[in-house]
Short mmCIF file of C-alpha atoms and ligand atoms in Angstrom, two decimals:
data_model
loop_
_atom_site.label_atom_id
_atom_site.label_comp_id
_atom_site.label_asym_id
_atom_site.label_seq_id
_atom_site.Cartn_x
_atom_site.Cartn_y
_atom_site.Cartn_z
CA UNK A 1394 -37.96 -17.46 -57.26
CA UNK A 1395 -40.36 -18.71 -60.41
CA UNK A 1396 -39.31 -15.34 -61.97
CA UNK A 1397 -36.19 -15.24 -61.43
CA UNK A 1398 -35.21 -18.21 -64.12
CA UNK A 1399 -36.64 -15.93 -67.04
CA UNK A 1400 -33.82 -13.16 -66.13
CA UNK A 1401 -30.92 -12.96 -67.97
CA UNK A 1402 -27.93 -14.37 -65.66
CA UNK A 1403 -25.36 -11.58 -64.99
CA UNK A 1404 -21.74 -12.59 -63.49
CA UNK A 1405 -19.02 -10.97 -62.43
CA UNK A 1406 -15.90 -12.20 -60.63
CA UNK A 1407 -13.28 -10.10 -57.93
CA UNK A 1408 -10.25 -11.42 -57.34
CA UNK A 1409 -9.87 -10.95 -53.25
CA UNK A 1410 -6.18 -9.03 -53.75
CA UNK A 1411 -5.85 -5.69 -52.94
CA UNK A 1412 -8.32 -3.23 -51.46
CA UNK A 1413 -11.46 -1.43 -53.51
CA UNK A 1414 -11.47 1.83 -54.07
CA UNK A 1415 -13.20 4.48 -55.71
CA UNK A 1416 -12.60 3.55 -59.39
CA UNK A 1417 -14.50 0.39 -58.19
CA UNK A 1418 -17.14 1.49 -56.43
CA UNK A 1419 -18.26 3.99 -59.49
CA UNK A 1420 -17.04 1.75 -62.40
CA UNK A 1421 -17.95 -1.76 -61.09
CA UNK A 1422 -20.48 -2.24 -57.76
CA UNK A 1423 -22.55 0.61 -58.33
CA UNK A 1424 -23.54 -0.78 -61.13
CA UNK A 1425 -23.92 -3.84 -60.19
CA UNK A 1426 -26.46 -3.15 -56.92
CA UNK A 1427 -28.30 -1.76 -59.98
CA UNK A 1428 -28.08 -4.91 -62.11
CA UNK A 1429 -29.08 -6.99 -58.76
CA UNK A 1430 -33.09 -5.46 -59.52
CA UNK A 1431 -32.70 -6.69 -63.14
CA UNK A 1432 -31.01 -9.18 -63.45
CA UNK A 1433 -30.31 -12.93 -62.17
CA UNK A 1434 -27.26 -12.04 -60.27
CA UNK A 1435 -24.01 -14.30 -59.49
CA UNK A 1436 -20.86 -12.00 -57.90
CA UNK A 1437 -17.92 -14.19 -56.53
CA UNK A 1438 -14.66 -13.85 -55.24
CA UNK A 1439 -11.96 -15.20 -57.06
CA UNK A 1440 -10.31 -17.05 -54.70
CA UNK A 1441 -8.44 -19.48 -56.58
CA UNK A 1442 -7.73 -16.91 -59.20
CA UNK A 1443 -5.59 -15.19 -56.92
CA UNK A 1444 -3.41 -18.14 -56.23
CA UNK A 1445 -1.98 -17.55 -59.36
CA UNK A 1446 -0.01 -15.22 -58.57
CA UNK A 1447 -0.57 -14.95 -54.95
CA UNK A 1448 0.57 -18.35 -53.62
CA UNK A 1449 0.88 -17.17 -50.58
CA UNK A 1450 -2.19 -18.07 -47.98
CA UNK A 1451 -1.60 -16.15 -44.81
CA UNK A 1452 -4.00 -13.15 -45.71
CA UNK A 1453 -6.56 -14.59 -47.77
CA UNK A 1454 -9.47 -15.25 -45.49
CA UNK A 1455 -8.71 -11.66 -43.95
CA UNK A 1456 -9.01 -10.56 -47.75
CA UNK A 1457 -12.22 -12.87 -49.24
CA UNK A 1458 -13.90 -11.60 -45.67
CA UNK A 1459 -12.93 -8.34 -46.45
CA UNK A 1460 -14.11 -8.11 -49.80
CA UNK A 1461 -17.67 -10.34 -49.17
CA UNK A 1462 -18.14 -7.62 -46.34
CA UNK A 1463 -17.29 -4.28 -48.85
CA UNK A 1464 -19.46 -5.59 -51.51
CA UNK A 1465 -22.56 -5.79 -48.73
CA UNK A 1466 -21.31 -2.20 -47.81
CA UNK A 1467 -21.97 -1.17 -51.11
CA UNK A 1468 -25.67 -2.28 -51.51
CA UNK A 1469 -25.29 -5.68 -53.01
CA UNK A 1470 -28.45 -7.57 -51.12
CA UNK A 1471 -27.74 -11.40 -50.65
CA UNK A 1472 -31.34 -12.32 -50.87
CA UNK A 1473 -30.84 -10.69 -54.65
CA UNK A 1474 -27.98 -11.89 -55.76
CA UNK A 1475 -25.49 -14.83 -54.90
CA UNK A 1476 -23.03 -13.38 -53.55
CA UNK A 1477 -20.38 -16.85 -53.14
CA UNK A 1478 -16.67 -17.64 -53.42
CA UNK A 1479 -15.75 -19.57 -55.85
CA UNK A 1480 -13.73 -22.34 -54.02
CA UNK A 1481 -17.04 -23.30 -52.76
CA UNK A 1482 -18.27 -24.32 -55.65
CA UNK A 1483 -16.22 -27.11 -56.87
CA UNK A 1484 -18.74 -27.81 -60.02
CA UNK A 1485 -16.16 -24.83 -60.89
CA UNK A 1486 -13.25 -26.90 -60.49
CA UNK A 1487 -14.58 -29.83 -62.66
CA UNK A 1488 -15.85 -27.31 -65.68
CA UNK A 1489 -12.11 -25.94 -65.59
CA UNK A 1490 -11.14 -29.65 -65.98
CA UNK A 1491 -13.42 -30.10 -69.22
CA UNK A 1492 -12.34 -26.52 -70.80
CA UNK A 1493 -8.84 -27.12 -70.72
CA UNK A 1494 -9.10 -30.19 -73.02
CA UNK A 1495 -10.43 -27.45 -75.32
CA UNK A 1496 -8.07 -25.29 -75.08
CA UNK A 1497 -4.74 -24.69 -76.60
CA UNK A 1498 -1.05 -23.92 -75.29
CA UNK A 1499 -0.64 -21.70 -77.94
CA UNK A 1500 -3.89 -19.84 -77.72
CA UNK A 1501 -3.43 -19.19 -73.77
CA UNK A 1502 0.66 -18.26 -74.36
CA UNK A 1503 -0.29 -15.67 -76.54
CA UNK A 1504 -2.75 -13.56 -74.43
CA UNK A 1505 -1.41 -10.57 -73.37
CA UNK A 1506 -2.69 -10.49 -69.43
CA UNK A 1507 -0.39 -13.94 -69.45
CA UNK A 1508 2.75 -12.39 -70.87
CA UNK A 1509 2.59 -9.22 -68.64
CA UNK A 1510 2.49 -11.73 -65.86
CA UNK A 1511 5.49 -13.60 -67.31
CA UNK A 1512 7.46 -10.28 -67.34
CA UNK A 1513 6.47 -9.70 -64.19
CA UNK A 1514 7.28 -13.46 -62.52
CA UNK A 1515 9.60 -14.73 -64.67
CA UNK A 1516 10.41 -17.51 -61.27
CA UNK A 1517 6.60 -18.11 -61.17
CA UNK A 1518 5.00 -19.37 -64.19
CA UNK A 1519 2.66 -21.81 -63.40
CA UNK A 1520 0.33 -24.09 -65.37
CA UNK A 1521 -2.40 -22.25 -63.55
CA UNK A 1522 -1.48 -19.03 -64.14
CA UNK A 1523 -1.41 -20.10 -67.78
CA UNK A 1524 -4.92 -21.87 -67.88
CA UNK A 1525 -6.22 -18.43 -65.92
CA UNK A 1526 -8.79 -17.90 -68.95
CA UNK A 1527 -10.35 -21.43 -68.57
CA UNK A 1528 -10.44 -20.84 -65.35
CA UNK A 1529 -12.12 -17.38 -65.78
CA UNK A 1530 -14.47 -19.39 -68.50
CA UNK A 1531 -15.47 -22.08 -66.43
CA UNK A 1532 -16.46 -19.33 -63.45
CA UNK A 1533 -19.14 -17.81 -66.70
CA UNK A 1534 -20.26 -21.35 -68.26
CA UNK A 1535 -21.03 -22.94 -64.95
CA UNK A 1536 -23.82 -20.69 -64.43
CA UNK A 1537 -24.76 -20.27 -68.38
CA UNK A 1538 -24.11 -16.58 -67.82
CA UNK A 1539 -24.80 -14.40 -70.85
CA UNK A 1540 -23.82 -10.84 -69.32
CA UNK A 1541 -20.57 -10.22 -67.76
CA UNK A 1542 -20.14 -6.35 -66.46
CA UNK A 1543 -15.73 -6.32 -66.84
CA UNK A 1544 -13.82 -3.52 -67.60
CA UNK A 1545 -11.95 -3.39 -70.79
CA UNK A 1546 -8.59 -5.40 -69.29
CA UNK A 1547 -10.60 -8.36 -69.53
CA UNK A 1548 -12.38 -8.53 -72.48
CA UNK A 1549 -10.04 -10.61 -74.65
CA UNK A 1550 -10.57 -13.12 -71.49
CA UNK A 1551 -14.01 -13.09 -72.40
CA UNK A 1552 -13.54 -13.64 -75.74
CA UNK A 1553 -11.46 -16.78 -74.97
CA UNK A 1554 -15.02 -17.84 -73.06
CA UNK A 1555 -16.70 -17.74 -76.02
CA UNK A 1556 -14.14 -19.86 -77.62
CA UNK A 1557 -14.24 -22.38 -75.04
CA UNK A 1558 -17.77 -22.54 -75.39
CA UNK A 1559 -18.20 -22.47 -79.12
CA UNK A 1560 -15.59 -25.66 -79.51
CA UNK A 1561 -17.84 -27.12 -76.29
CA UNK A 1562 -20.83 -26.98 -78.74
CA UNK A 1563 -19.53 -27.57 -81.97
CA UNK A 1564 -17.36 -31.02 -80.37
CA UNK A 1565 -20.67 -32.21 -77.93
CA UNK A 1566 -24.00 -30.39 -78.53
CA UNK A 1567 -25.35 -27.20 -77.89
CA UNK A 1568 -24.98 -26.85 -74.02
CA UNK A 1569 -23.52 -23.23 -73.55
CA UNK A 1570 -24.81 -19.84 -74.70
CA UNK A 1571 -22.21 -17.43 -75.84
CA UNK A 1572 -21.11 -14.87 -72.89
CA UNK A 1573 -20.79 -10.93 -73.78
CA UNK A 1574 -19.36 -8.15 -71.64
CA UNK A 1575 -22.34 -5.60 -70.27
CA UNK A 1576 -22.09 -2.03 -69.82
CA UNK A 1577 -24.74 -1.58 -67.71
CA UNK A 1578 -25.09 2.14 -68.64
CA UNK A 1579 -23.34 3.63 -71.40
CA UNK A 1580 -22.28 6.43 -69.15
CA UNK A 1581 -19.30 4.58 -67.78
CA UNK A 1582 -17.48 6.99 -65.28
CA UNK A 1583 -14.21 6.72 -65.30
CA UNK A 1584 -12.29 7.45 -62.58
CA UNK A 1585 -8.57 8.50 -62.63
CA UNK A 1586 -5.94 8.83 -60.05
CA UNK A 1587 -5.53 12.09 -57.86
CA UNK A 1588 -1.70 12.49 -59.07
CA UNK A 1589 -3.22 12.52 -62.91
CA UNK A 1590 -1.36 9.44 -63.87
CA UNK A 1591 -4.38 6.74 -65.45
CA UNK A 1592 -6.98 5.23 -63.94
CA UNK A 1593 -7.33 4.60 -60.19
CA UNK A 1594 -5.95 1.36 -59.62
CA UNK A 1595 -5.70 -1.38 -57.25
CA UNK A 1596 -1.92 -0.94 -56.67
CA UNK A 1597 -0.17 1.95 -58.17
CA UNK A 1598 0.07 5.21 -56.01
CA UNK A 1599 -1.68 4.85 -53.01
CA UNK A 1600 -1.81 8.50 -51.87
CA UNK A 1601 -3.25 9.04 -55.18
CA UNK A 1602 -6.11 6.17 -54.95
CA UNK A 1603 -9.27 6.35 -52.58
CA UNK A 1604 -10.17 3.43 -51.13
CA UNK A 1605 -12.77 2.64 -49.11
CA UNK A 1606 -11.06 1.08 -45.96
CA UNK A 1607 -9.65 5.20 -45.55
CA UNK A 1608 -10.71 6.89 -42.96
CA UNK A 1609 -11.50 10.55 -42.98
CA UNK A 1610 -8.33 11.93 -42.46
CA UNK A 1611 -6.52 10.37 -44.94
CA UNK A 1612 -9.55 11.16 -47.52
CA UNK A 1613 -8.76 15.10 -46.86
CA UNK A 1614 -4.91 14.22 -46.78
CA UNK A 1615 -4.90 13.07 -50.34
CA UNK A 1616 -7.38 15.04 -51.82
CA UNK A 1617 -5.25 18.14 -50.21
CA UNK A 1618 -2.24 16.37 -52.21
CA UNK A 1619 -4.31 16.23 -55.34
CA UNK A 1620 -2.78 16.73 -58.34
CA UNK A 1621 -3.77 20.72 -59.74
CA UNK A 1622 -2.16 23.29 -61.85
CA UNK A 1623 -1.58 27.08 -61.73
CA UNK A 1624 -5.46 27.77 -62.81
CA UNK A 1625 -7.35 28.62 -65.85
CA UNK A 1626 -6.06 31.63 -67.22
CA UNK A 1627 -9.14 32.26 -69.70
CA UNK A 1628 -12.44 32.68 -69.30
CA UNK A 1629 -14.18 29.25 -70.39
CA UNK A 1630 -10.56 27.51 -70.98
CA UNK A 1631 -11.17 23.82 -71.28
CA UNK A 1632 -10.07 21.81 -68.23
CA UNK A 1633 -6.60 18.92 -68.10
CA UNK A 1634 -8.21 15.95 -67.57
CA UNK A 1635 -6.79 15.59 -64.23
CA UNK A 1636 -9.03 18.76 -63.27
CA UNK A 1637 -11.55 17.41 -65.00
CA UNK A 1638 -11.06 14.05 -62.50
CA UNK A 1639 -11.63 16.41 -59.72
CA UNK A 1640 -14.95 17.61 -61.05
CA UNK A 1641 -15.87 14.11 -62.28
CA UNK A 1642 -15.55 13.16 -58.12
CA UNK A 1643 -17.46 16.27 -57.41
CA UNK A 1644 -20.45 15.44 -59.12
CA UNK A 1645 -20.62 12.28 -58.00
CA UNK A 1646 -20.18 13.13 -54.57
CA UNK A 1647 -20.68 16.31 -53.62
CA UNK A 1648 -24.31 18.58 -53.54
CA UNK A 1649 -25.07 19.61 -57.15
CA UNK A 1650 -24.69 23.73 -56.10
CA UNK A 1651 -21.05 22.82 -54.65
CA UNK A 1652 -19.77 21.89 -57.99
CA UNK A 1653 -21.87 24.48 -60.05
CA UNK A 1654 -20.19 26.80 -57.60
CA UNK A 1655 -16.74 25.80 -58.33
CA UNK A 1656 -17.49 25.39 -61.82
CA UNK A 1657 -18.29 28.97 -62.26
CA UNK A 1658 -15.22 29.98 -60.71
CA UNK A 1659 -13.09 27.69 -62.78
CA UNK A 1660 -14.92 29.39 -65.97
CA UNK A 1661 -14.00 33.09 -64.58
CA UNK A 1662 -10.48 31.92 -63.46
CA UNK A 1663 -11.25 32.50 -59.88
CA UNK A 1664 -11.07 28.88 -58.54
CA UNK A 1665 -8.74 28.13 -55.66
CA UNK A 1666 -8.13 24.62 -55.71
CA UNK A 1667 -7.24 24.89 -52.49
CA UNK A 1668 -10.70 25.44 -51.14
CA UNK A 1669 -12.11 23.68 -53.99
CA UNK A 1670 -9.95 20.26 -52.74
CA UNK A 1671 -11.03 21.15 -49.38
CA UNK A 1672 -14.94 20.88 -50.08
CA UNK A 1673 -14.37 18.01 -52.61
CA UNK A 1674 -12.55 15.73 -49.53
CA UNK A 1675 -15.39 16.35 -46.95
CA UNK A 1676 -18.02 15.38 -49.23
CA UNK A 1677 -15.65 12.53 -50.18
CA UNK A 1678 -15.39 11.98 -46.23
CA UNK A 1679 -19.41 11.84 -45.65
CA UNK A 1680 -19.58 9.60 -49.36
CA UNK A 1681 -17.31 7.01 -48.28
CA UNK A 1682 -17.58 7.37 -44.24
CA UNK A 1683 -20.37 5.25 -44.08
CA UNK A 1684 -19.33 2.45 -46.61
CA UNK A 1685 -16.52 1.82 -44.56
CA UNK A 1686 -18.19 1.83 -41.08
CA UNK A 1687 -20.33 -0.89 -42.59
CA UNK A 1688 -18.12 -2.89 -43.81
CA UNK A 1689 -16.29 -2.53 -40.98
CA UNK A 1690 -18.82 -4.08 -38.89
CA UNK A 1691 -19.67 -7.01 -41.36
CA UNK A 1692 -16.10 -7.88 -41.51
CA UNK A 1693 -15.91 -8.42 -37.63
CA UNK A 1694 -19.43 -9.61 -37.70
CA UNK A 1695 -18.10 -13.93 -38.26
CA UNK A 1696 -21.37 -15.38 -37.63
CA UNK A 1697 -23.23 -12.79 -40.24
CA UNK A 1698 -20.32 -13.66 -42.97
CA UNK A 1699 -20.22 -17.45 -42.53
CA UNK A 1700 -24.51 -17.38 -42.81
CA UNK A 1701 -24.40 -15.12 -46.46
CA UNK A 1702 -21.59 -17.10 -47.41
CA UNK A 1703 -23.46 -20.30 -47.19
CA UNK A 1704 -26.31 -18.94 -48.73
CA UNK A 1705 -24.52 -17.98 -51.65
CA UNK A 1706 -22.92 -21.31 -51.76
CA UNK A 1707 -25.85 -22.99 -51.94
CA UNK A 1708 -27.54 -20.94 -54.90
CA UNK A 1709 -24.33 -20.94 -57.28
CA UNK A 1710 -24.15 -24.51 -56.44
CA UNK A 1711 -27.78 -25.14 -56.93
CA UNK A 1712 -27.32 -23.54 -60.80
CA UNK A 1713 -23.54 -25.31 -61.39
CA UNK A 1714 -24.81 -28.43 -60.39
CA UNK A 1715 -27.64 -28.56 -63.43
CA UNK A 1716 -24.72 -27.10 -65.64
CA UNK A 1717 -22.58 -29.95 -64.59
CA UNK A 1718 -25.01 -32.68 -65.16
CA UNK A 1719 -26.34 -31.65 -68.77
CA UNK A 1720 -22.48 -31.01 -69.43
CA UNK A 1721 -21.76 -34.74 -67.56
CA UNK A 1722 -24.53 -35.72 -70.50
CA UNK A 1723 -23.34 -34.11 -73.52
CA UNK A 1724 -19.95 -35.68 -73.00
CA UNK A 1725 -20.99 -39.23 -72.40
CA UNK A 1726 -20.11 -39.06 -69.26
CA UNK A 1727 -22.68 -41.27 -67.38
CA UNK A 1728 -22.30 -44.79 -67.01
N1 LIG B 2675 -10.17 -12.00 -64.17
C1 LIG B 2675 -11.00 -11.03 -63.82
C2 LIG B 2675 -10.15 -10.14 -62.93
O1 LIG B 2675 -8.60 -9.86 -62.99
C3 LIG B 2675 -11.68 -11.80 -62.01
C4 LIG B 2675 -12.67 -12.45 -62.79
C5 LIG B 2675 -12.20 -13.90 -62.41
C6 LIG B 2675 -13.72 -13.02 -63.46
N2 LIG B 2675 -13.32 -14.74 -63.02
C7 LIG B 2675 -14.20 -14.20 -63.66
C8 LIG B 2675 -14.55 -11.96 -63.78
C9 LIG B 2675 -15.83 -14.30 -64.39
C10 LIG B 2675 -15.81 -11.53 -64.71
C11 LIG B 2675 -16.12 -13.18 -65.06
O2 LIG B 2675 -10.92 -8.76 -62.96
#
């Protein structure tokens, strides 16, 4: 514990909407698992954020449990990282309130993610949606985190978090360090959708996305349907990106000998995509299977889940309440 205070603080949040897939696993979670060894990590489920677009809460409890269970199944360790739910930490809401006074309507309206959401659901342009980046800033600043592992799509939000932090520091005194995007290792793995159309994403073509909750049969089926072409016609021909993606997946889940064999077949123009996809499907099922089964078991063990969430909330609140104390003092909210 003593040692922990010297480690840099890493924080990331995940919205409990949609199911986790291989893109999340190789792009994010696998890195989080490594980070928890070297950093003081906070990972949380952003349930308040999900309310900005998903006001119906019928499925919320289930979704929150699933996200926590999936993260644990992937190797996050509640004794190393603080794993918690956003709404269990009321200090975040208080900081959000203060930061809202430093955020301008004009700059919030200009945020591309806001404009996208307005376009997608013009009937639900609520103030929470507008101030989404402020809440995200509060998530980060509440632990005075400096490293935030997020994808490209979140970099603008992160820049706004720095702006709010700077404005606060300027007005009330030096409280917040500047949070920066954190790419744990430079060889960031990008996983494409199996139909070759963009990155594997939460909501789009479900048959082209491998979810951590997919059954073995479904994984085999999805790989069978993965987009291929007529095959190479010249030795050593470069691979189209949807074919490269299958090789990337093989490099992640198959034995090296398997990748080597099909690589050689490709280069000799002898590759049989059917065989490749069948082998890859089997290797993939072997990889995802244990994560899926573990996540399911955890998700059903409500007593364990509650214990983990309580433990995480306590850790998070300890850090959050220290920040709020300093914030209130700096602002003169101390009577
Ligand atoms: N906005 C992030 C996303 O959509 C989720 C998120 C909420 C987050 N709060 C955060 C990520 C704080 C990093 C830090 O993916």
